[in-house]
CSV table of C-alpha atoms in Angstrom, one decimal:
chain,number,residue,atom,x,y,z
A,1,MET,CA,-27.3,-39.2,29.3
A,2,PHE,CA,-25.6,-37.7,25.8
A,3,ASN,CA,-28.5,-36.5,24.4
A,4,LYS,CA,-29.3,-34.9,28.4
A,5,LEU,CA,-25.7,-33.3,27.9
A,6,LYS,CA,-26.4,-31.5,24.9
A,7,PRO,CA,-29.2,-28.4,26.3
A,8,ASN,CA,-26.2,-28.0,29.0
A,9,LEU,CA,-23.6,-28.0,26.1
A,10,SER,CA,-25.4,-25.6,23.7
A,11,ASN,CA,-26.4,-23.4,27.1
A,12,MET,CA,-23.0,-23.5,27.8
A,13,HIS,CA,-22.0,-22.2,24.2
A,14,ALA,CA,-24.1,-19.4,23.9
A,15,ALA,CA,-22.8,-18.2,27.0
A,16,LEU,CA,-19.3,-18.1,25.9
A,17,LEU,CA,-20.5,-17.0,22.7
A,18,LEU,CA,-22.4,-13.9,24.8
A,19,MET,CA,-19.2,-13.7,26.6
A,20,GLY,CA,-16.4,-13.8,23.8
A,21,LEU,CA,-18.5,-10.7,21.5
A,22,THR,CA,-18.9,-8.8,24.9
A,23,GLY,CA,-15.1,-8.6,24.8
A,24,VAL,CA,-14.4,-8.2,21.4
A,25,VAL,CA,-16.9,-5.5,21.3
A,26,ILE,CA,-15.2,-3.5,24.6
A,27,HIS,CA,-12.1,-4.1,23.0
A,28,ASN,CA,-12.6,-2.5,19.7
A,29,TRP,CA,-14.8,0.2,21.5
A,30,ARG,CA,-11.8,0.7,23.2
A,31,LEU,CA,-9.5,0.8,20.4
A,32,TRP,CA,-12.1,3.6,18.5
A,33,GLN,CA,-11.4,5.7,21.4
A,34,GLN,CA,-7.2,6.0,20.9
A,35,ASP,CA,-8.3,5.7,17.2
A,36,ARG,CA,-10.7,9.0,17.3
A,37,ALA,CA,-8.4,10.9,19.7
A,38,LEU,CA,-5.4,9.8,17.1
A,39,ALA,CA,-7.8,11.1,14.2
A,40,ASP,CA,-8.4,14.3,15.7
A,41,ARG,CA,-4.7,15.3,16.7
A,42,LEU,CA,-3.7,14.7,13.5
A,43,ARG,CA,-6.0,16.5,12.0
A,44,ALA,CA,-5.3,19.4,14.4
A,45,GLU,CA,-1.4,19.3,13.9
A,46,HIS,CA,-1.4,19.6,10.0
A,47,PRO,CA,1.8,21.2,9.9
A,48,PRO,CA,1.6,24.0,6.9
A,49,VAL,CA,3.2,23.7,3.8
A,50,PRO,CA,7.5,24.2,4.1
A,51,THR,CA,9.2,26.8,1.9
A,52,LEU,CA,12.7,25.3,0.0
A,53,ILE,CA,15.8,26.6,0.8
A,54,ARG,CA,16.9,26.3,-2.9
A,55,THR,CA,15.4,24.1,-5.9
A,56,PRO,CA,17.4,21.2,-7.0
A,57,LYS,CA,16.7,20.2,-10.6
A,58,VAL,CA,14.3,16.8,-10.0
A,59,SER,CA,14.2,14.1,-12.1
A,60,THR,CA,11.4,12.0,-12.0
A,61,LEU,CA,11.3,8.5,-12.9
A,62,VAL,CA,8.4,6.5,-14.2
A,63,ALA,CA,7.9,3.2,-15.6
A,64,ALA,CA,4.5,2.5,-17.3
A,65,TRP,CA,3.1,-0.6,-18.9
A,66,ASN,CA,-0.4,-0.9,-20.1
A,67,GLU,CA,-1.3,2.5,-18.7
A,68,GLY,CA,-3.1,3.6,-21.7
A,69,SER,CA,-6.2,4.9,-20.0
A,70,GLN,CA,-4.7,6.9,-17.5
A,71,ILE,CA,-1.3,8.1,-18.7
A,72,GLU,CA,-2.2,11.6,-20.0
A,73,ALA,CA,-4.1,12.3,-17.1
A,74,HIS,CA,-0.5,11.6,-15.5
A,75,LEU,CA,1.5,13.5,-17.7
A,76,ARG,CA,-1.0,16.4,-17.5
A,77,SER,CA,-0.5,16.9,-14.1
A,78,PHE,CA,3.4,16.9,-14.2
A,79,LEU,CA,3.1,19.6,-17.1
A,80,GLU,CA,1.0,21.6,-14.2
A,81,LEU,CA,3.4,21.1,-11.8
A,82,THR,CA,5.0,24.5,-10.7
A,83,TYR,CA,8.1,23.6,-9.5
A,84,PRO,CA,10.9,25.4,-11.1
A,85,ASP,CA,13.5,23.2,-12.5
A,86,ILE,CA,11.8,19.3,-13.3
A,87,GLU,CA,11.6,16.9,-15.4
A,88,LEU,CA,10.1,13.2,-16.4
A,89,ILE,CA,11.8,10.4,-18.0
A,90,LEU,CA,8.5,8.0,-18.7
A,91,CYS,CA,10.0,4.1,-20.4
A,92,ALA,CA,6.2,3.2,-21.7
A,93,GLY,CA,4.9,0.3,-23.7
A,94,GLY,CA,2.4,-2.5,-23.6
A,95,THR,CA,-0.6,-3.3,-26.3
A,96,ASP,CA,-2.9,-0.4,-25.2
A,97,GLU,CA,-1.5,2.4,-27.1
A,98,THR,CA,0.3,4.0,-24.1
A,99,TYR,CA,4.0,4.7,-25.3
A,100,VAL,CA,2.3,6.6,-28.6
A,101,ARG,CA,-0.1,8.4,-26.2
A,102,ALA,CA,2.8,9.1,-23.7
A,103,LEU,CA,4.9,10.4,-27.3
A,104,ARG,CA,2.6,13.2,-27.7
A,105,TYR,CA,3.6,14.5,-24.5
A,106,ALA,CA,7.2,14.7,-25.8
A,107,GLY,CA,9.2,17.8,-25.1
A,108,PRO,CA,11.6,20.4,-23.0
A,109,HIS,CA,10.5,18.5,-19.8
A,110,VAL,CA,9.2,15.0,-20.8
A,111,THR,CA,11.8,12.1,-22.2
A,112,VAL,CA,9.5,9.4,-23.4
A,113,ILE,CA,11.7,6.0,-23.9
A,114,GLU,CA,10.3,2.6,-25.2
A,115,GLN,CA,9.9,-0.2,-22.9
A,116,GLN,CA,10.1,-3.5,-24.6
A,117,PRO,CA,8.1,-6.8,-23.8
A,118,GLY,CA,9.3,-8.7,-20.5
A,119,GLU,CA,11.8,-5.9,-19.5
A,120,GLY,CA,10.0,-5.5,-16.4
A,121,LYS,CA,9.8,-2.3,-14.3
A,122,GLN,CA,13.1,-2.6,-12.3
A,123,ARG,CA,14.9,-2.9,-15.9
A,124,ALA,CA,12.6,0.4,-17.0
A,125,LEU,CA,13.6,2.3,-14.5
A,126,ALA,CA,17.0,1.9,-14.9
A,127,ARG,CA,16.8,2.5,-18.2
A,128,CYS,CA,15.4,5.7,-17.3
A,129,LEU,CA,17.5,6.6,-15.0
A,130,GLU,CA,20.1,7.2,-17.7
A,131,TYR,CA,18.4,10.0,-19.2
A,132,ALA,CA,18.2,11.7,-15.8
A,133,THR,CA,20.3,15.0,-15.1
A,134,GLY,CA,18.8,16.0,-11.6
A,135,GLU,CA,20.0,16.3,-8.2
A,136,ILE,CA,17.3,14.4,-6.7
A,137,VAL,CA,15.1,11.6,-8.0
A,138,TYR,CA,10.9,11.2,-7.6
A,139,LEU,CA,9.9,8.0,-8.3
A,140,THR,CA,6.0,7.5,-8.7
A,141,ASP,CA,3.9,5.3,-11.0
A,142,ALA,CA,2.1,6.1,-14.0
A,143,ASP,CA,-1.5,5.8,-12.4
A,144,CYS,CA,-0.9,8.5,-10.1
A,145,LEU,CA,-0.9,12.5,-10.3
A,146,PHE,CA,1.6,15.4,-9.6
A,147,ASP,CA,1.0,17.2,-6.8
A,148,ASP,CA,2.7,20.6,-5.8
A,149,GLU,CA,2.0,20.3,-2.2
A,150,ALA,CA,2.9,16.8,-2.3
A,151,LEU,CA,6.2,17.3,-4.0
A,152,THR,CA,7.5,20.0,-1.8
A,153,ARG,CA,6.5,18.1,1.2
A,154,LEU,CA,8.3,15.5,0.2
A,155,LEU,CA,11.3,17.0,-1.1
A,156,ALA,CA,11.4,19.5,2.3
A,157,PRO,CA,13.4,16.9,4.4
A,158,LEU,CA,16.3,16.3,1.4
A,159,VAL,CA,17.0,19.9,0.8
A,160,ASN,CA,15.6,21.7,3.7
A,161,GLU,CA,17.6,19.3,6.3
A,162,GLY,CA,20.2,17.3,4.2
A,163,GLU,CA,18.5,13.5,4.7
A,164,GLN,CA,18.8,11.3,1.9
A,165,VAL,CA,15.5,9.5,1.1
A,166,ALA,CA,12.2,10.5,2.0
A,167,THR,CA,8.6,8.7,1.7
A,168,GLY,CA,5.2,9.5,1.7
A,169,SER,CA,1.6,8.4,1.0
A,170,SER,CA,-1.6,8.4,-1.3
A,171,ARG,CA,-5.1,9.0,-1.3
A,172,LEU,CA,-8.0,7.5,-4.0
A,173,LEU,CA,-8.6,9.6,-7.3
A,174,ASP,CA,-11.3,11.7,-6.5
A,175,GLU,CA,-14.2,9.5,-9.0
A,176,GLN,CA,-12.9,6.3,-6.4
A,177,MET,CA,-14.2,8.1,-3.6
A,178,GLU,CA,-17.9,6.9,-3.7
A,179,GLN,CA,-16.3,2.9,-4.4
A,180,ILE,CA,-16.5,0.7,-1.9
A,181,LEU,CA,-13.1,-1.9,-2.2
A,182,PRO,CA,-11.1,1.5,-3.2
A,183,ARG,CA,-12.3,3.0,0.0
A,184,HIS,CA,-11.8,0.1,2.2
A,185,LEU,CA,-8.4,-0.3,0.9
A,186,TRP,CA,-7.6,3.3,1.8
A,187,ALA,CA,-9.3,3.4,5.1
A,188,ALA,CA,-6.7,0.7,6.3
A,189,GLU,CA,-3.8,2.0,5.0
A,190,MET,CA,-4.7,5.4,6.4
A,191,VAL,CA,-5.1,3.6,9.7
A,192,SER,CA,-1.5,2.0,9.1
A,193,ASP,CA,-0.3,5.4,8.0
A,194,ALA,CA,-0.9,7.2,11.2
A,195,HIS,CA,0.5,5.1,13.3
A,196,ARG,CA,3.8,5.0,11.4
A,197,SER,CA,6.7,7.1,12.8
A,198,THR,CA,9.0,9.7,11.1
A,199,ILE,CA,11.9,7.2,10.2
A,200,SER,CA,10.5,4.1,7.9
A,201,ASP,CA,11.6,0.8,7.4
A,202,GLY,CA,10.2,1.1,3.8
A,203,LEU,CA,9.0,3.2,1.4
A,204,LEU,CA,6.2,3.3,-1.0
A,205,GLY,CA,7.4,3.3,-4.2
A,206,ARG,CA,4.8,5.7,-6.0
A,207,ASN,CA,5.7,8.6,-3.6
A,208,ALA,CA,9.4,8.4,-3.0
A,209,ALA,CA,12.5,10.7,-3.1
A,210,LEU,CA,16.0,10.0,-2.7
A,211,THR,CA,19.1,11.9,-4.0
A,212,ARG,CA,21.5,10.7,-6.6
A,213,ASN,CA,24.2,10.0,-4.3
A,214,ALA,CA,22.6,7.7,-2.6
A,215,ILE,CA,21.5,5.6,-5.8
A,216,ALA,CA,25.0,5.8,-6.6
A,217,HIS,CA,25.9,4.6,-3.1
A,218,ILE,CA,24.4,1.3,-3.7
A,219,GLY,CA,25.4,0.5,-7.2
A,220,GLY,CA,22.1,2.3,-9.5
A,221,LEU,CA,19.5,0.3,-10.4
A,222,ASN,CA,20.9,-2.5,-12.5
A,223,TYR,CA,19.9,-5.3,-10.1
A,224,GLN,CA,17.5,-8.2,-10.4
A,225,ALA,CA,14.0,-7.3,-9.2
A,226,PRO,CA,11.4,-9.6,-11.4
A,227,THR,CA,9.3,-8.4,-8.5
A,228,GLY,CA,9.8,-6.5,-5.6
A,229,THR,CA,11.5,-3.6,-7.2
A,230,ASP,CA,10.4,-0.9,-4.1
A,231,TYR,CA,10.9,-3.0,-1.3
A,232,GLN,CA,14.7,-4.0,-2.7
A,233,LEU,CA,15.2,-0.3,-3.1
A,234,ALA,CA,14.5,0.5,0.1
A,235,LYS,CA,16.4,-2.6,1.9
A,236,ARG,CA,19.4,-1.7,0.1
A,237,LEU,CA,19.3,2.0,1.3
A,238,LEU,CA,18.8,0.6,4.5
A,239,GLN,CA,21.8,-1.3,4.0
A,240,ILE,CA,23.9,1.3,3.3
A,241,GLY,CA,23.2,2.9,6.8
A,242,LEU,CA,20.7,5.7,5.4
A,243,THR,CA,17.9,6.8,6.9
A,244,ILE,CA,14.2,7.1,5.2
A,245,ARG,CA,11.7,9.6,5.9
A,246,PHE,CA,8.6,8.8,6.3
A,247,VAL,CA,6.2,12.5,5.2
A,248,ARG,CA,2.9,11.9,6.0
A,249,GLU,CA,1.8,15.2,4.4
A,250,SER,CA,3.2,14.1,1.6
A,251,VAL,CA,0.2,12.4,0.0
A,252,VAL,CA,-0.5,11.5,-3.9
A,253,SER,CA,-3.7,10.6,-5.8
A,254,THR,CA,-3.5,7.4,-7.4
A,255,GLY,CA,-5.6,4.2,-8.3
A,256,TYR,CA,-6.4,2.0,-6.3
A,257,PRO,CA,-7.8,-1.9,-7.1
A,258,GLU,CA,-11.2,-2.1,-8.2
A,259,THR,CA,-11.9,-5.5,-8.3
A,260,PHE,CA,-11.5,-8.6,-6.1
A,261,ILE,CA,-8.9,-10.0,-8.7
A,262,THR,CA,-7.0,-7.0,-8.8
A,263,TYR,CA,-7.0,-6.6,-5.3
A,264,GLN,CA,-5.9,-10.5,-5.1
A,265,ARG,CA,-3.0,-9.8,-7.5
A,266,LYS,CA,-1.4,-7.0,-5.9
A,267,GLN,CA,-1.9,-7.8,-2.7
A,268,SER,CA,-0.5,-11.3,-3.3
A,269,ARG,CA,2.8,-10.1,-5.0
A,270,TRP,CA,2.9,-7.4,-1.8
A,271,LEU,CA,2.9,-10.0,0.5
A,272,ARG,CA,5.5,-12.8,-1.9
A,273,ASN,CA,8.1,-9.8,-2.5
A,274,LEU,CA,8.5,-10.1,2.3
A,275,LEU,CA,8.7,-13.8,1.8
A,276,ILE,CA,11.2,-14.1,-1.3
A,277,TYR,CA,13.2,-10.7,-0.5
A,278,GLY,CA,13.0,-10.8,3.4
A,279,PRO,CA,15.4,-13.4,3.7
A,280,VAL,CA,18.0,-11.8,1.2
A,281,TYR,CA,18.6,-8.8,3.3
A,282,GLU,CA,18.2,-10.6,6.3
A,283,ALA,CA,14.3,-8.7,7.4
A,284,TRP,CA,13.6,-11.3,9.6
A,285,LYS,CA,10.8,-9.2,11.2
A,286,ASP,CA,8.8,-9.3,7.5
A,287,VAL,CA,9.3,-12.3,7.0
A,288,ALA,CA,7.5,-13.4,10.1
A,289,ALA,CA,5.0,-10.9,9.6
A,290,THR,CA,3.7,-12.1,6.5
A,291,ARG,CA,4.2,-15.7,7.9
A,292,ARG,CA,1.8,-14.5,10.4
A,293,THR,CA,-0.4,-13.0,8.0
A,294,LEU,CA,-0.3,-15.8,5.9
A,295,ALA,CA,-1.2,-18.0,9.2
A,296,ILE,CA,-4.1,-15.9,9.7
A,297,GLY,CA,-5.8,-16.3,6.5
A,298,LEU,CA,-5.3,-19.8,6.2
A,299,GLY,CA,-6.8,-20.3,9.7
A,300,MET,CA,-9.6,-18.4,8.9
A,301,LEU,CA,-10.8,-20.4,6.2
A,302,LEU,CA,-9.8,-24.0,7.8
A,303,LEU,CA,-11.4,-23.1,11.4
A,304,PRO,CA,-15.1,-23.4,9.7
A,305,VAL,CA,-14.8,-26.3,8.5
A,306,VAL,CA,-12.9,-27.6,11.9
A,307,GLY,CA,-15.8,-26.4,13.0
A,308,LEU,CA,-18.1,-28.0,12.1
A,309,ARG,CA,-17.5,-30.9,13.7
A,310,LEU,CA,-15.6,-29.3,17.2
A,311,ARG,CA,-18.3,-26.6,17.9
A,312,PRO,CA,-16.1,-24.7,20.3
A,313,VAL,CA,-14.0,-24.1,17.0
A,314,LEU,CA,-16.4,-22.8,15.4
A,315,LEU,CA,-17.5,-20.3,18.2
A,316,LEU,CA,-13.4,-19.3,17.8
A,317,TRP,CA,-13.9,-18.7,14.4
A,318,PHE,CA,-16.9,-16.8,14.4
A,319,LEU,CA,-15.2,-14.5,17.5
A,320,LEU,CA,-12.2,-13.8,15.5
A,321,LEU,CA,-14.5,-12.7,12.3
A,322,SER,CA,-16.2,-10.2,14.7
A,323,HIS,CA,-13.5,-8.7,15.7
A,324,GLY,CA,-11.8,-8.2,12.3
A,325,MET,CA,-15.7,-7.0,11.0
A,326,LEU,CA,-15.6,-4.5,13.9
A,327,ALA,CA,-12.1,-3.8,13.2
A,328,ARG,CA,-12.7,-2.7,9.9
A,329,LEU,CA,-16.1,-0.7,10.6
A,330,ARG,CA,-13.0,1.1,12.6
A,331,TYR,CA,-11.0,1.9,10.0
A,332,ALA,CA,-13.7,3.2,7.5
A,333,SER,CA,-14.6,5.2,11.0
A,334,PHE,CA,-11.2,6.6,11.4
A,335,SER,CA,-11.0,7.7,7.4
A,336,THR,CA,-13.9,9.9,7.8
A,337,ARG,CA,-12.7,11.7,10.5
A,338,LEU,CA,-9.3,11.8,9.2
A,339,SER,CA,-10.0,12.7,5.6
A,340,GLY,CA,-13.0,14.6,6.0
A,341,HIS,CA,-14.6,12.6,3.3
A,342,PRO,CA,-17.7,10.5,4.3
A,343,VAL,CA,-17.3,6.4,3.9
A,344,PRO,CA,-20.1,5.8,1.4
A,345,ALA,CA,-23.0,4.0,3.3
A,346,MET,CA,-22.9,0.6,1.0
A,347,LEU,CA,-19.4,0.1,2.4
A,348,PHE,CA,-21.0,-0.8,6.1
A,349,ALA,CA,-23.1,-3.3,4.8
A,350,ALA,CA,-20.5,-4.5,2.5
A,351,ILE,CA,-17.9,-5.1,6.1
A,352,PRO,CA,-18.4,-8.8,6.3
A,353,ALA,CA,-17.8,-9.8,2.7
A,354,LEU,CA,-14.9,-7.4,2.6
A,355,THR,CA,-13.7,-9.3,5.8
A,356,MET,CA,-14.0,-12.7,4.4
A,357,ALA,CA,-12.3,-10.8,1.0
A,358,ASP,CA,-9.4,-9.9,3.1
A,359,VAL,CA,-8.8,-13.1,4.5
A,360,VAL,CA,-8.9,-15.3,1.1
A,361,VAL,CA,-6.3,-12.4,0.1
A,362,TRP,CA,-3.9,-13.0,2.8
A,363,SER,CA,-4.4,-16.8,2.2
A,364,MET,CA,-3.7,-17.1,-1.6
A,365,PRO,CA,0.0,-16.4,-1.5
A,366,LEU,CA,0.5,-19.7,-0.5
A,367,LEU,CA,-0.6,-21.0,-3.5
A,368,ASP,CA,1.7,-18.7,-5.8
A,369,LEU,CA,4.6,-19.7,-3.8
A,370,ILE,CA,4.0,-23.5,-4.5
A,371,ASP,CA,3.4,-22.7,-8.5
A,372,SER,CA,6.7,-21.7,-10.0
A,373,ALA,CA,5.5,-20.0,-12.8
A,374,ARG,CA,3.5,-17.5,-10.6
A,375,ARG,CA,6.4,-17.0,-7.7
A,376,SER,CA,7.8,-14.0,-9.6
A,377,ARG,CA,4.0,-12.9,-11.2
A,378,TRP,CA,3.9,-8.9,-11.4
């Protein structure tokens, strides 16, 4: 009797799979219609660069550890800025001559101090602040390139509107535009940023500005943050009632991960930060969202194993995977439509592998959290 049922079950599974795939395609097509309209609207509404009513002194704080390959381009881009009153305080170190290379650019507007092994980003930034003399503090990373338009747009809410904190976004370095993994990551980031409101619950540490007054009200930068420097700073600012303005049009160029290992370590650090520090600041929505991400990652790895015994579970996994792949196809298409930079053709062929890479990366923080030596690894 069981043998007679097998063909019927197979036919039923095939029908369910076809119905499910049809639903997934229709759902993603509707989402793409919305995304396409959003990209077109954002391009049409791109505002002109604002004129600052004054140009207060800006102190840029940067912590650089083993950034030898990027530090000179970073410093050259700073020296090319036309903003009339800006200084850079750079705490540099590592085993690749980052400090030595940075010293070549020390001068009236560039202060270079040496970062010691084990000091960490937070302590390095706190030391930079001791040298800062500006009314506004600008935070960025050593693998970013300074840009006049991005800086002006970011400063405008503080200078023209009296805000205390503002944050922007980022883009790929020009030389990464044709690389598959960086472009994939940037595409997903562009979709996320496009749906953000002008009021943010976090800040991007590679493109953020805040007043010295705001820093003083949170007690400075001398707090413990082995990881999660940007996250903790944002939560401390929100705790005292400040608003973080998101300036979508302020975009700095930066290096995105080019290897799976680099991507995995960076993403794991971000997710761990939310789980470790979210409860400290009672950011329960962040904690819940992170747990959901981890559960999706782990579930997508375990479902096919269970599906070897239970065919319906395998069908469910395949439908979820199909949705993930179509979503990434939407992200890639959205990034092309909004930025005007075509996606490399090989990215579309790599979407199944990229989707599974995301799944694996989402589950990896669980291993890092279990190992106490890896919980606070940068």
